mmCIF file of C-alpha atoms in Angstrom:
data_model
loop_
_atom_site.group_PDB
_atom_site.id
_atom_site.type_symbol
_atom_site.label_atom_id
_atom_site.label_comp_id
_atom_site.label_asym_id
_atom_site.label_seq_id
_atom_site.Cartn_x
_atom_site.Cartn_y
_atom_site.Cartn_z
ATOM 1 C CA MET B 1208 0.446 19.264 -37.261
ATOM 2 C CA VAL B 1209 -3.255 19.513 -39.308
ATOM 3 C CA LEU B 1210 -5.547 22.038 -37.944
ATOM 4 C CA GLU B 1211 -8.750 20.520 -39.048
ATOM 5 C CA ALA B 1212 -12.699 20.458 -37.716
ATOM 6 C CA THR B 1213 -14.696 16.963 -39.219
ATOM 7 C CA MET B 1214 -17.627 15.864 -39.720
ATOM 8 C CA ILE B 1215 -18.497 12.257 -39.714
ATOM 9 C CA CYS B 1216 -21.947 10.870 -42.372
ATOM 10 C CA VAL B 1217 -22.861 7.365 -40.111
ATOM 11 C CA ASP B 1218 -23.636 4.752 -42.179
ATOM 12 C CA ASN B 1219 -27.415 3.633 -40.105
ATOM 13 C CA SER B 1220 -29.302 2.094 -42.694
ATOM 14 C CA GLU B 1221 -30.898 -1.550 -42.943
ATOM 15 C CA TRP B 1222 -28.599 -2.211 -45.092
ATOM 16 C CA MET B 1223 -25.797 -1.653 -41.931
ATOM 17 C CA ARG B 1224 -27.995 -5.276 -39.848
ATOM 18 C CA ASN B 1225 -26.004 -7.494 -42.463
ATOM 19 C CA GLY B 1226 -23.120 -9.579 -40.724
ATOM 20 C CA ASP B 1227 -20.686 -9.135 -43.740
ATOM 21 C CA TYR B 1228 -18.380 -7.475 -41.496
ATOM 22 C CA SER B 1229 -17.130 -8.970 -38.049
ATOM 23 C CA PRO B 1230 -19.745 -7.944 -36.019
ATOM 24 C CA SER B 1231 -21.937 -6.298 -37.622
ATOM 25 C CA ARG B 1232 -21.153 -3.492 -40.733
ATOM 26 C CA PHE B 1233 -22.611 -1.505 -37.911
ATOM 27 C CA GLN B 1234 -20.746 -2.613 -35.219
ATOM 28 C CA ALA B 1235 -17.710 -2.501 -37.393
ATOM 29 C CA GLN B 1236 -17.822 1.387 -38.870
ATOM 30 C CA ALA B 1237 -18.493 2.895 -35.032
ATOM 31 C CA ASP B 1238 -15.687 1.043 -34.286
ATOM 32 C CA ALA B 1239 -13.635 2.884 -37.548
ATOM 33 C CA ILE B 1240 -15.942 5.931 -36.563
ATOM 34 C CA ASN B 1241 -14.199 5.746 -32.561
ATOM 35 C CA LEU B 1242 -10.620 5.014 -34.132
ATOM 36 C CA ILE B 1243 -10.982 8.397 -36.336
ATOM 37 C CA CYS B 1244 -12.245 10.278 -33.746
ATOM 38 C CA GLY B 1245 -9.631 9.717 -31.045
ATOM 39 C CA ALA B 1246 -7.052 9.781 -33.784
ATOM 40 C CA LYS B 1247 -8.256 13.082 -35.272
ATOM 41 C CA THR B 1248 -8.667 14.837 -31.535
ATOM 42 C CA GLN B 1249 -5.477 13.138 -30.639
ATOM 43 C CA ALA B 1250 -3.615 14.726 -33.748
ATOM 44 C CA ASN B 1251 -3.536 18.424 -32.322
ATOM 45 C CA PRO B 1252 -5.429 19.528 -29.115
ATOM 46 C CA GLU B 1253 -7.661 21.716 -31.267
ATOM 47 C CA ASN B 1254 -9.241 19.360 -33.959
ATOM 48 C CA THR B 1255 -13.298 19.201 -33.556
ATOM 49 C CA VAL B 1256 -15.511 16.055 -35.020
ATOM 50 C CA GLY B 1257 -19.056 16.531 -35.404
ATOM 51 C CA VAL B 1258 -21.526 13.287 -36.366
ATOM 52 C CA LEU B 1259 -24.429 12.840 -38.204
ATOM 53 C CA THR B 1260 -26.718 10.357 -39.454
ATOM 54 C CA MET B 1261 -27.846 9.272 -42.552
ATOM 55 C CA ALA B 1262 -30.185 7.392 -42.577
ATOM 56 C CA GLY B 1263 -33.097 6.786 -40.111
ATOM 57 C CA LYS B 1264 -35.890 9.004 -40.098
ATOM 58 C CA GLY B 1265 -34.150 11.930 -41.339
ATOM 59 C CA VAL B 1266 -29.996 13.687 -41.404
ATOM 60 C CA ARG B 1267 -29.806 14.493 -37.811
ATOM 61 C CA VAL B 1268 -26.692 15.837 -36.458
ATOM 62 C CA LEU B 1269 -26.025 14.124 -33.730
ATOM 63 C CA ALA B 1270 -22.797 16.736 -32.374
ATOM 64 C CA THR B 1271 -21.760 19.122 -34.007
ATOM 65 C CA PRO B 1272 -18.063 19.682 -34.050
ATOM 66 C CA THR B 1273 -16.270 19.255 -30.958
ATOM 67 C CA ALA B 1274 -12.552 18.469 -28.905
ATOM 68 C CA ASP B 1275 -14.551 16.348 -26.283
ATOM 69 C CA LEU B 1276 -14.414 12.647 -27.198
ATOM 70 C CA GLY B 1277 -16.678 11.251 -24.930
ATOM 71 C CA ARG B 1278 -19.424 13.585 -26.091
ATOM 72 C CA ILE B 1279 -18.416 12.304 -29.598
ATOM 73 C CA LEU B 1280 -18.216 8.252 -28.649
ATOM 74 C CA ALA B 1281 -21.091 9.016 -26.956
ATOM 75 C CA CYS B 1282 -23.446 9.932 -29.616
ATOM 76 C CA MET B 1283 -22.807 5.954 -31.159
ATOM 77 C CA HIS B 1284 -24.570 3.919 -28.481
ATOM 78 C CA GLY B 1285 -28.349 4.222 -29.177
ATOM 79 C CA LEU B 1286 -28.827 4.568 -32.442
ATOM 80 C CA GLU B 1287 -31.733 3.160 -34.611
ATOM 81 C CA MET B 1288 -31.126 1.770 -37.717
ATOM 82 C CA GLY B 1289 -33.601 2.001 -40.650
ATOM 83 C CA GLY B 1290 -34.421 3.514 -44.497
ATOM 84 C CA GLU B 1291 -31.868 4.828 -46.862
ATOM 85 C CA MET B 1292 -29.588 6.233 -47.001
ATOM 86 C CA ASN B 1293 -29.600 10.424 -47.711
ATOM 87 C CA ILE B 1294 -25.962 11.061 -49.322
ATOM 88 C CA ALA B 1295 -26.853 14.113 -50.306
ATOM 89 C CA SER B 1296 -28.540 15.807 -47.718
ATOM 90 C CA ALA B 1297 -25.913 14.465 -45.135
ATOM 91 C CA ILE B 1298 -23.557 15.892 -46.564
ATOM 92 C CA GLN B 1299 -24.893 19.800 -47.153
ATOM 93 C CA VAL B 1300 -25.722 19.364 -44.170
ATOM 94 C CA ALA B 1301 -22.655 18.823 -43.131
ATOM 95 C CA GLN B 1302 -20.727 21.177 -44.849
ATOM 96 C CA LEU B 1303 -23.077 23.907 -42.767
ATOM 97 C CA ALA B 1304 -22.165 22.368 -40.208
ATOM 98 C CA LEU B 1305 -18.562 22.509 -41.013
ATOM 99 C CA LYS B 1306 -19.087 26.828 -42.499
ATOM 100 C CA HIS B 1307 -20.138 27.479 -38.660
ATOM 101 C CA ARG B 1308 -17.343 26.395 -36.849
ATOM 102 C CA GLN B 1309 -15.798 28.338 -33.925
ATOM 103 C CA ASN B 1310 -11.766 28.545 -34.842
ATOM 104 C CA LYS B 1311 -12.164 29.642 -38.957
ATOM 105 C CA ASN B 1312 -7.898 28.415 -38.941
ATOM 106 C CA GLN B 1313 -9.051 25.298 -39.111
ATOM 107 C CA GLN B 1314 -9.198 23.035 -42.604
ATOM 108 C CA GLN B 1315 -12.548 21.244 -42.776
ATOM 109 C CA ARG B 1316 -12.757 18.068 -43.886
ATOM 110 C CA ILE B 1317 -16.156 15.484 -44.144
ATOM 111 C CA ILE B 1318 -15.757 11.979 -43.945
ATOM 112 C CA VAL B 1319 -18.747 9.782 -45.527
ATOM 113 C CA PHE B 1320 -19.324 5.855 -45.108
ATOM 114 C CA ALA B 1321 -21.523 4.627 -47.628
ATOM 115 C CA GLY B 1322 -22.726 1.289 -46.802
ATOM 116 C CA SER B 1323 -26.183 0.724 -48.391
ATOM 117 C CA PRO B 1324 -26.900 1.329 -51.907
ATOM 118 C CA VAL B 1325 -26.021 5.119 -53.688
ATOM 119 C CA LYS B 1326 -29.854 6.566 -54.957
ATOM 120 C CA PHE B 1327 -28.877 9.353 -56.588
ATOM 121 C CA GLU B 1328 -27.462 10.411 -60.122
ATOM 122 C CA LYS B 1329 -23.738 10.996 -61.458
ATOM 123 C CA LYS B 1330 -24.917 14.819 -61.731
ATOM 124 C CA VAL B 1331 -26.279 15.397 -58.694
ATOM 125 C CA LEU B 1332 -23.413 14.172 -57.228
ATOM 126 C CA GLU B 1333 -21.022 16.107 -59.204
ATOM 127 C CA MET B 1334 -22.685 19.765 -58.858
ATOM 128 C CA ILE B 1335 -21.422 18.823 -54.412
ATOM 129 C CA GLY B 1336 -18.799 18.084 -55.448
ATOM 130 C CA LYS B 1337 -17.273 20.822 -57.076
ATOM 131 C CA LYS B 1338 -19.914 23.036 -54.108
ATOM 132 C CA LEU B 1339 -17.743 21.884 -51.539
ATOM 133 C CA LYS B 1340 -14.468 22.380 -53.700
ATOM 134 C CA LYS B 1341 -15.692 25.567 -53.902
ATOM 135 C CA ASN B 1342 -15.738 26.245 -50.377
ATOM 136 C CA SER B 1343 -12.308 24.237 -49.959
ATOM 137 C CA VAL B 1344 -13.997 20.901 -48.330
ATOM 138 C CA ALA B 1345 -12.074 17.936 -48.007
ATOM 139 C CA LEU B 1346 -13.796 14.751 -48.608
ATOM 140 C CA ASP B 1347 -12.856 11.154 -47.644
ATOM 141 C CA ILE B 1348 -15.122 8.613 -48.921
ATOM 142 C CA VAL B 1349 -15.559 4.706 -47.214
ATOM 143 C CA ASP B 1350 -17.145 2.706 -49.125
ATOM 144 C CA PHE B 1351 -18.398 -0.750 -47.740
ATOM 145 C CA GLY B 1352 -21.711 -3.112 -47.939
ATOM 146 C CA GLU B 1353 -23.378 -3.024 -51.168
ATOM 147 C CA GLU B 1354 -21.516 -3.591 -54.256
ATOM 148 C CA ASP B 1355 -24.634 -2.800 -56.132
ATOM 149 C CA ASP B 1356 -24.283 -1.338 -60.920
ATOM 150 C CA GLY B 1357 -22.886 2.028 -60.250
ATOM 151 C CA LYS B 1358 -22.001 2.537 -57.166
ATOM 152 C CA PRO B 1359 -18.178 3.233 -57.289
ATOM 153 C CA GLU B 1360 -18.219 4.917 -60.052
ATOM 154 C CA LYS B 1361 -21.297 7.399 -58.867
ATOM 155 C CA LEU B 1362 -18.624 7.746 -55.572
ATOM 156 C CA GLU B 1363 -15.196 8.080 -57.516
ATOM 157 C CA ALA B 1364 -17.121 10.624 -59.877
ATOM 158 C CA LEU B 1365 -18.435 12.584 -56.852
ATOM 159 C CA LEU B 1366 -14.382 12.404 -55.300
ATOM 160 C CA SER B 1367 -13.284 14.013 -58.900
ATOM 161 C CA ALA B 1368 -15.411 16.814 -59.005
ATOM 162 C CA VAL B 1369 -14.217 17.632 -55.199
ATOM 163 C CA ASN B 1370 -11.382 16.790 -55.343
ATOM 164 C CA ASN B 1371 -8.013 19.343 -55.022
ATOM 165 C CA ASN B 1372 -4.626 19.279 -54.740
ATOM 166 C CA ASP B 1373 -4.973 14.838 -53.423
ATOM 167 C CA SER B 1374 -7.013 16.377 -51.030
ATOM 168 C CA SER B 1375 -9.976 13.405 -50.533
ATOM 169 C CA HIS B 1376 -9.277 10.222 -50.957
ATOM 170 C CA LEU B 1377 -12.443 7.267 -52.238
ATOM 171 C CA VAL B 1378 -11.548 4.288 -49.668
ATOM 172 C CA HIS B 1379 -13.162 0.173 -50.342
ATOM 173 C CA VAL B 1380 -12.987 -2.164 -48.026
ATOM 174 C CA PRO B 1381 -14.784 -5.417 -49.073
ATOM 175 C CA PRO B 1382 -15.827 -7.640 -46.053
ATOM 176 C CA GLY B 1383 -13.174 -9.609 -45.242
ATOM 177 C CA PRO B 1384 -11.633 -10.993 -42.024
ATOM 178 C CA ASP B 1385 -9.724 -7.836 -41.657
ATOM 179 C CA ALA B 1386 -11.687 -5.389 -38.899
ATOM 180 C CA LEU B 1387 -12.462 -2.634 -41.194
ATOM 181 C CA SER B 1388 -10.694 0.355 -38.447
ATOM 182 C CA ASP B 1389 -7.665 -2.627 -38.991
ATOM 183 C CA VAL B 1390 -7.618 -1.801 -42.854
ATOM 184 C CA LEU B 1391 -8.666 1.818 -42.808
ATOM 185 C CA ILE B 1392 -5.265 2.370 -39.735
ATOM 186 C CA SER B 1393 -2.910 2.186 -42.457
ATOM 187 C CA THR B 1394 -5.508 3.896 -45.455
ATOM 188 C CA PRO B 1395 -4.879 7.877 -46.307
ATOM 189 C CA VAL B 1396 -7.876 8.443 -43.812
ATOM 190 C CA PHE B 1397 -5.778 7.953 -41.649
ATOM 191 C CA THR B 1398 -2.279 8.756 -42.805
ATOM 192 C CA GLY B 1399 -4.336 11.893 -44.585
ATOM 193 C CA ASP B 1400 -1.827 14.547 -46.953
ATOM 194 C CA GLY B 1401 1.103 13.119 -46.014
ATOM 195 C CA GLU B 1402 1.471 15.817 -42.367
ATOM 196 C CA GLY B 1403 0.761 13.140 -40.167
ATOM 197 C CA GLY B 1404 2.303 9.992 -41.751
ATOM 198 C CA SER B 1405 2.464 7.054 -39.067
ATOM 199 C CA GLY B 1406 2.582 9.262 -36.394
ATOM 200 C CA PHE B 1407 -0.887 10.147 -37.106
ATOM 201 C CA ALA B 1408 -1.853 6.507 -36.987
ATOM 202 C CA VAL B 1409 0.146 5.834 -34.358
ATOM 203 C CA ALA B 1410 -2.320 8.792 -31.802
ATOM 204 C CA ALA B 1411 -5.358 6.640 -33.768
ATOM 205 C CA ALA B 1412 -4.188 3.786 -32.131
ATOM 206 C CA ALA B 1413 -3.681 4.920 -28.930
ATOM 207 C CA ALA B 1414 -7.018 6.959 -28.846
ATOM 208 C CA THR B 1415 -9.103 3.472 -29.897
ATOM 209 C CA ALA B 1416 -7.007 1.710 -27.014
ATOM 210 C CA ALA B 1417 -8.711 4.446 -24.713
ATOM 211 C CA ALA B 1418 -12.426 4.418 -26.182
ATOM 212 C CA ILE B 1419 -13.031 1.272 -25.511
ATOM 213 C CA GLY B 1420 -11.058 0.778 -22.008
ATOM 214 C CA GLY B 1421 -8.134 -1.760 -23.528
ATOM 215 C CA SER B 1422 -4.400 -1.662 -24.342
ATOM 216 C CA SER B 1423 -2.766 0.691 -26.172
ATOM 217 C CA GLY B 1424 0.684 -1.651 -27.333
ATOM 218 C CA TYR B 1425 2.767 0.184 -25.395
ATOM 219 C CA ASP B 1426 4.414 0.245 -22.429
ATOM 220 C CA PHE B 1427 1.895 1.433 -18.989
ATOM 221 C CA ASP B 1428 -0.624 2.192 -21.617
ATOM 222 C CA VAL B 1429 1.140 5.522 -22.741
ATOM 223 C CA ASP B 1430 2.408 6.469 -26.166
ATOM 224 C CA PRO B 1431 5.395 8.402 -25.582
ATOM 225 C CA ASN B 1432 4.813 10.426 -29.308
ATOM 226 C CA ILE B 1433 1.983 11.839 -27.478
ATOM 227 C CA ASP B 1434 3.879 12.212 -23.919
ATOM 228 C CA PRO B 1435 7.226 11.801 -23.868
ATOM 229 C CA GLU B 1436 8.283 13.046 -20.324
ATOM 230 C CA LEU B 1437 5.944 10.695 -18.848
ATOM 231 C CA ALA B 1438 6.764 7.669 -20.732
ATOM 232 C CA LEU B 1439 10.080 8.225 -19.843
ATOM 233 C CA ALA B 1440 9.729 9.264 -15.979
ATOM 234 C CA LEU B 1441 7.105 5.768 -16.236
ATOM 235 C CA ARG B 1442 10.615 3.578 -18.017
ATOM 236 C CA VAL B 1443 13.062 4.815 -14.897
ATOM 237 C CA SER B 1444 10.623 4.125 -12.222
ATOM 238 C CA MET B 1445 10.033 0.608 -13.499
ATOM 239 C CA GLU B 1446 13.767 0.312 -14.637
ATOM 240 C CA GLU B 1447 14.730 1.319 -10.536
ATOM 241 C CA GLU B 1448 11.985 -0.963 -9.209
ATOM 242 C CA ARG B 1449 13.424 -3.984 -11.497
ATOM 243 C CA ALA B 1450 17.035 -2.718 -9.840
ATOM 244 C CA ARG B 1451 15.513 -2.909 -6.368
ATOM 245 C CA GLN B 1452 13.774 -6.714 -7.172
ATOM 246 C CA GLU B 1453 16.688 -7.464 -8.339
ATOM 247 C CA ALA B 1454 19.250 -6.496 -5.445
ATOM 248 C CA ALA B 1455 17.008 -8.574 -3.080
ATOM 249 C CA ALA B 1456 16.473 -11.445 -4.869
ATOM 250 C CA LYS B 1457 20.298 -11.595 -4.966
ATOM 251 C CA ARG B 1458 20.470 -11.135 -1.427
ATOM 252 C CA SER B 1459 18.026 -13.821 -0.388
ATOM 253 C CA ALA B 1460 19.811 -16.428 -2.376
ATOM 254 C CA ASP B 1461 23.372 -15.113 -1.395
ATOM 255 C CA GLU B 1462 21.699 -16.003 2.342
ATOM 256 C CA ALA B 1463 20.353 -19.453 1.171
ATOM 257 C CA SER B 1464 23.866 -20.077 0.279
ATOM 258 C CA SER B 1465 25.872 -18.746 3.263
ATOM 259 C CA ARG B 1466 22.849 -21.513 4.712
ATOM 260 C CA GLN B 1467 23.772 -24.433 2.507
ATOM 261 C CA GLY B 1468 27.661 -23.934 3.141
ATOM 262 C CA GLU B 1469 27.408 -25.287 6.759
ATOM 263 C CA GLU B 1470 27.349 -29.100 6.994
ATOM 264 C CA PRO B 1471 24.092 -30.533 7.983
ATOM 265 C CA PRO B 1472 23.945 -32.283 10.949
ATOM 266 C CA SER B 1473 23.080 -36.115 11.148
ATOM 267 C CA LYS B 1474 19.499 -37.159 11.989
ATOM 268 C CA SER B 1475 20.056 -38.137 15.448
ATOM 269 C CA GLU B 1476 21.154 -34.069 15.733
ATOM 270 C CA ASP B 1477 17.960 -33.338 13.277
ATOM 271 C CA VAL B 1478 16.154 -35.181 15.993
ATOM 272 C CA THR B 1479 17.791 -33.763 19.452
ATOM 273 C CA MET B 1480 17.393 -30.054 18.153
ATOM 274 C CA THR B 1481 14.232 -30.674 17.350
ATOM 275 C CA GLU B 1482 13.487 -31.612 20.483
ATOM 276 C CA SER B 1483 15.271 -29.105 21.781
ATOM 277 C CA GLY B 1484 13.708 -26.514 19.007
ATOM 278 C CA ASP B 1485 9.661 -27.755 20.427
ATOM 279 C CA VAL B 1486 10.840 -27.679 24.513
ATOM 280 C CA SER B 1487 12.085 -23.975 23.661
ATOM 281 C CA VAL B 1488 9.414 -23.185 21.612
ATOM 282 C CA VAL B 1489 7.506 -24.508 25.204
ATOM 283 C CA ASN B 1490 9.264 -22.909 27.467
ATOM 284 C CA GLU B 1491 8.612 -19.570 25.165
ATOM 285 C CA ASP B 1492 5.342 -19.474 25.561
ATOM 286 C CA LYS B 1493 5.053 -20.368 29.459
ATOM 287 C CA LYS B 1494 8.389 -17.238 29.579
ATOM 288 C CA PRO B 1495 5.676 -15.156 31.342
ATOM 289 C CA THR B 1496 3.871 -17.532 33.310
ATOM 290 C CA ASP B 1497 7.465 -19.028 34.764
ATOM 291 C CA ASP B 1498 8.407 -15.630 35.352
ATOM 292 C CA LYS B 1499 6.030 -14.808 37.855
ATOM 293 C CA VAL B 1500 6.056 -18.037 39.736
ATOM 294 C CA ASP B 1501 9.664 -17.858 40.255
ATOM 295 C CA GLU B 1502 9.033 -14.136 41.517
ATOM 296 C CA ASN B 1503 6.772 -15.453 43.803
ATOM 297 C CA ASP B 1504 8.640 -18.425 45.152
ATOM 298 C CA LEU B 1505 11.948 -15.457 45.548
ATOM 299 C CA LEU B 1506 9.522 -13.746 46.994
ATOM 300 C CA LYS B 1507 7.699 -16.095 50.192
ATOM 301 C CA GLN B 1508 11.701 -18.150 50.447
ATOM 302 C CA ALA B 1509 12.749 -13.925 51.202
ATOM 303 C CA LEU B 1510 10.073 -13.173 53.704
ATOM 304 C CA ALA B 1511 10.942 -16.682 54.776
ATOM 305 C CA MET B 1512 14.028 -15.961 55.785
ATOM 306 C CA SER B 1513 13.664 -13.195 56.964
ATOM 307 C CA MET B 1514 10.683 -14.501 59.745
ATOM 308 C CA ASN B 1515 12.997 -16.804 60.824
ATOM 309 C CA MET B 1516 16.468 -14.711 60.690
ATOM 310 C CA SER B 1517 14.209 -12.139 63.147
ATOM 311 C CA GLY B 1518 12.410 -15.038 65.071
ATOM 312 C CA SER B 1519 15.588 -16.177 65.959
ATOM 313 C CA GLY B 1520 17.393 -12.788 66.480
ATOM 314 C CA ASN B 1521 14.906 -10.594 68.077
ATOM 315 C CA SER B 1522 11.795 -11.860 69.227
ATOM 316 C CA ALA B 1523 14.453 -14.794 71.312
ATOM 317 C CA GLY B 1524 16.163 -11.875 72.717
ATOM 318 C CA ASP B 1525 12.360 -10.625 73.734
ATOM 319 C CA ALA B 1526 11.801 -13.988 75.546
ATOM 320 C CA GLU B 1527 14.862 -14.584 77.320
ATOM 321 C CA MET B 1528 15.245 -11.247 78.162
ATOM 322 C CA SER B 1529 11.936 -11.009 79.729
ATOM 323 C CA GLU B 1530 12.493 -14.631 81.101
ATOM 324 C CA ALA B 1531 15.225 -13.172 83.146
ATOM 325 C CA THR B 1532 13.495 -10.579 84.488
ATOM 326 C CA SER B 1533 10.680 -13.114 86.143
ATOM 327 C CA ALA B 1534 13.057 -15.836 87.103
ATOM 328 C CA ASP B 1535 15.993 -14.896 89.565
ATOM 329 C CA GLN B 1536 18.611 -18.174 88.057
ATOM 330 C CA GLU B 1537 18.458 -16.430 84.462
ATOM 331 C CA LEU B 1538 18.922 -13.211 86.280
ATOM 332 C CA ALA B 1539 21.533 -13.903 88.145
ATOM 333 C CA LEU B 1540 23.208 -16.931 85.358
ATOM 334 C CA ALA B 1541 23.222 -13.233 83.032
ATOM 335 C CA LEU B 1542 24.847 -11.103 85.546
ATOM 336 C CA GLN B 1543 27.150 -13.562 86.096
ATOM 337 C CA MET B 1544 27.523 -13.850 82.356
ATOM 338 C CA SER B 1545 28.592 -10.329 81.969
ATOM 339 C CA MET B 1546 30.614 -10.843 85.422
ATOM 340 C CA GLN B 1547 32.377 -13.542 83.489
ATOM 341 C CA GLU B 1548 33.301 -11.007 80.640
ATOM 342 C CA SER B 1549 34.836 -8.452 82.051
ATOM 343 C CA ALA B 1550 36.914 -10.249 84.058
ATOM 344 C CA GLY B 1551 39.908 -10.185 81.625
ATOM 345 C CA GLU B 1552 40.485 -6.185 82.982
ATOM 346 C CA PRO B 1553 41.237 -5.035 86.401
ATOM 347 C CA SER B 1554 39.905 -1.988 86.236
ATOM 348 C CA SER B 1555 36.242 -3.808 85.293
ATOM 349 C CA GLN B 1556 36.654 -6.099 87.823
ATOM 350 C CA SER B 1557 37.249 -3.052 90.907
ATOM 351 C CA ASP B 1558 34.806 -1.631 89.389
ATOM 352 C CA MET B 1559 31.960 -4.437 89.728
ATOM 353 C CA SER B 1560 32.758 -5.002 92.753
ATOM 354 C CA LYS B 1561 32.624 -1.217 94.419
ATOM 355 C CA VAL B 1562 29.456 -1.405 92.309
ATOM 356 C CA LEU B 1563 28.600 -4.557 94.266
ATOM 357 C CA GLU B 1564 29.246 -2.358 97.783
ATOM 358 C CA ASP B 1565 26.918 0.199 96.817
ATOM 359 C CA GLN B 1566 23.776 -1.379 98.261
ATOM 360 C CA SER B 1567 21.377 2.107 97.561
ATOM 361 C CA PHE B 1568 22.352 1.554 93.500
ATOM 362 C CA LEU B 1569 21.594 -2.074 93.684
ATOM 363 C CA SER B 1570 18.853 -0.958 95.407
ATOM 364 C CA SER B 1571 17.344 1.562 92.821
ATOM 365 C CA ILE B 1572 18.556 -0.585 89.591
ATOM 366 C CA LEU B 1573 17.204 -3.692 91.301
ATOM 367 C CA GLU B 1574 13.369 -1.657 92.155
ATOM 368 C CA SER B 1575 13.754 -0.178 88.253
ATOM 369 C CA LEU B 1576 13.744 -3.728 86.947
ATOM 370 C CA PRO B 1577 9.951 -5.336 86.055
ATOM 371 C CA GLY B 1578 8.543 -7.915 88.662
ATOM 372 C CA VAL B 1579 12.425 -7.932 90.403
ATOM 373 C CA ASP B 1580 12.113 -6.926 94.628
ATOM 374 C CA PRO B 1581 14.866 -6.263 95.582
ATOM 375 C CA ASN B 1582 14.318 -7.344 99.183
ATOM 376 C CA ASP B 1583 13.401 -10.424 98.097
ATOM 377 C CA PRO B 1584 16.072 -13.096 100.382
ATOM 378 C CA SER B 1585 16.772 -15.146 97.011
ATOM 379 C CA VAL B 1586 17.923 -12.429 95.063
ATOM 380 C CA LYS B 1587 20.024 -10.837 98.509
ATOM 381 C CA GLU B 1588 21.652 -14.199 98.871
ATOM 382 C CA LEU B 1589 22.365 -14.091 95.881
ATOM 383 C CA LEU B 1590 24.548 -10.432 95.472
ATOM 384 C CA ALA B 1591 26.199 -11.393 99.023
ATOM 385 C CA SER B 1592 27.324 -14.606 96.656
ATOM 386 C CA LEU B 1593 28.052 -12.188 93.535
ATOM 387 C CA LYS B 1594 30.276 -9.489 96.243
ATOM 388 C CA ASN B 1595 32.399 -12.608 97.764
ATOM 389 C CA GLN B 1596 33.558 -13.740 94.647
ATOM 390 C CA SER B 1597 34.425 -10.131 93.625
ATOM 391 C CA GLN B 1598 36.104 -9.229 96.877
ATOM 392 C CA GLU B 1599 37.765 -13.573 96.661
ATOM 393 C CA LYS B 1600 38.979 -12.319 93.057
ATOM 394 C CA ASP B 1601 40.438 -8.645 93.648
ATOM 395 C CA LYS B 1602 42.591 -10.754 96.446
ATOM 396 C CA GLU B 1603 44.067 -13.174 93.913
ATOM 397 C CA GLY B 1604 45.031 -10.345 91.257
ATOM 398 C CA PRO B 1605 45.521 -10.939 88.229
ATOM 399 C CA SER B 1606 46.282 -14.752 86.685
ATOM 400 C CA LYS B 1607 48.748 -16.013 84.740
ATOM 401 C CA GLU B 1608 47.452 -15.510 81.559
ATOM 402 C CA ASP B 1609 47.593 -12.047 81.713
ATOM 403 C CA LYS B 1610 50.908 -12.084 83.115
#
């Protein structure tokens, strides 16, 4: 790659207002300059580019040679057009700016855009050309716009005076449908002395696309000639993503085909399934409230059942016990039932008779019962009858069933 410092001379004279180059001479020139600046800085990281104007209020340096592409492109905005082009003074100022470049190993080059008439004589231009050749400064001239008498000959005389081993070039660009930058990209202004070759033009296209914010024409807007590792990584990532998407699409297609393989239901079945599906959806929507209602109902039923069981068991028993203690007849019935249950065993019958004979024991028991008076005549009659019954059973002995 060529290590080079370049100064670009911009024509901002009154002739740049013409529209024979789309969209105008000045805009076409600005696009071409942006392309060249990007190409130069992309070709070699140590390349520098500067910009100066040749008309208006005089020759004015907008940017000294620098590698900051943003600074270079910003110089082209807001330029005022007026006056006439002073090509002789512009070339001499550009040579002086290159002489003070920081890196002395850089080759020196001046690019002149001449879109207006040249007022200087051939001898003056030849003398300037010889000075450039003596200082090893190459010169590229872009001739476009005005084609007055003697302009091509003057520029060719300047080129012949500065040219050394075909390091300088002159390009004539007539008006036409093609943009000025598109025409220059295939000329030696971009391809240089053959050391950059087509890669130099490719880098110029990428730089121009980056400068105008458009697409460079490469995949992912990355030039593989400039950054091959990044371009390869992006391509591999894109291929992996494409493979993943294809696998997902194939999987969904297989699932769809498997579903289509099943026999479709009839219309009535469809209606039934739809209705059942709607019902199931409704039920699913109401599931939380139904669960709460069911739990409450079950809880109420369990409580009612426990109340019934307790009411039919403990409460009833307590009522019977209280009624037995308060009513003599029920007490007698309970004692009789207990006697009948224990009548089957001889030992229990004899024990019962002994208990009834013990008057003091019975009196203590009856006194412990709430609401029972052992001296009540009815209680005494009941005890006497029970005593007689137990004595009769003792005399009869065991029944036939026990034998």
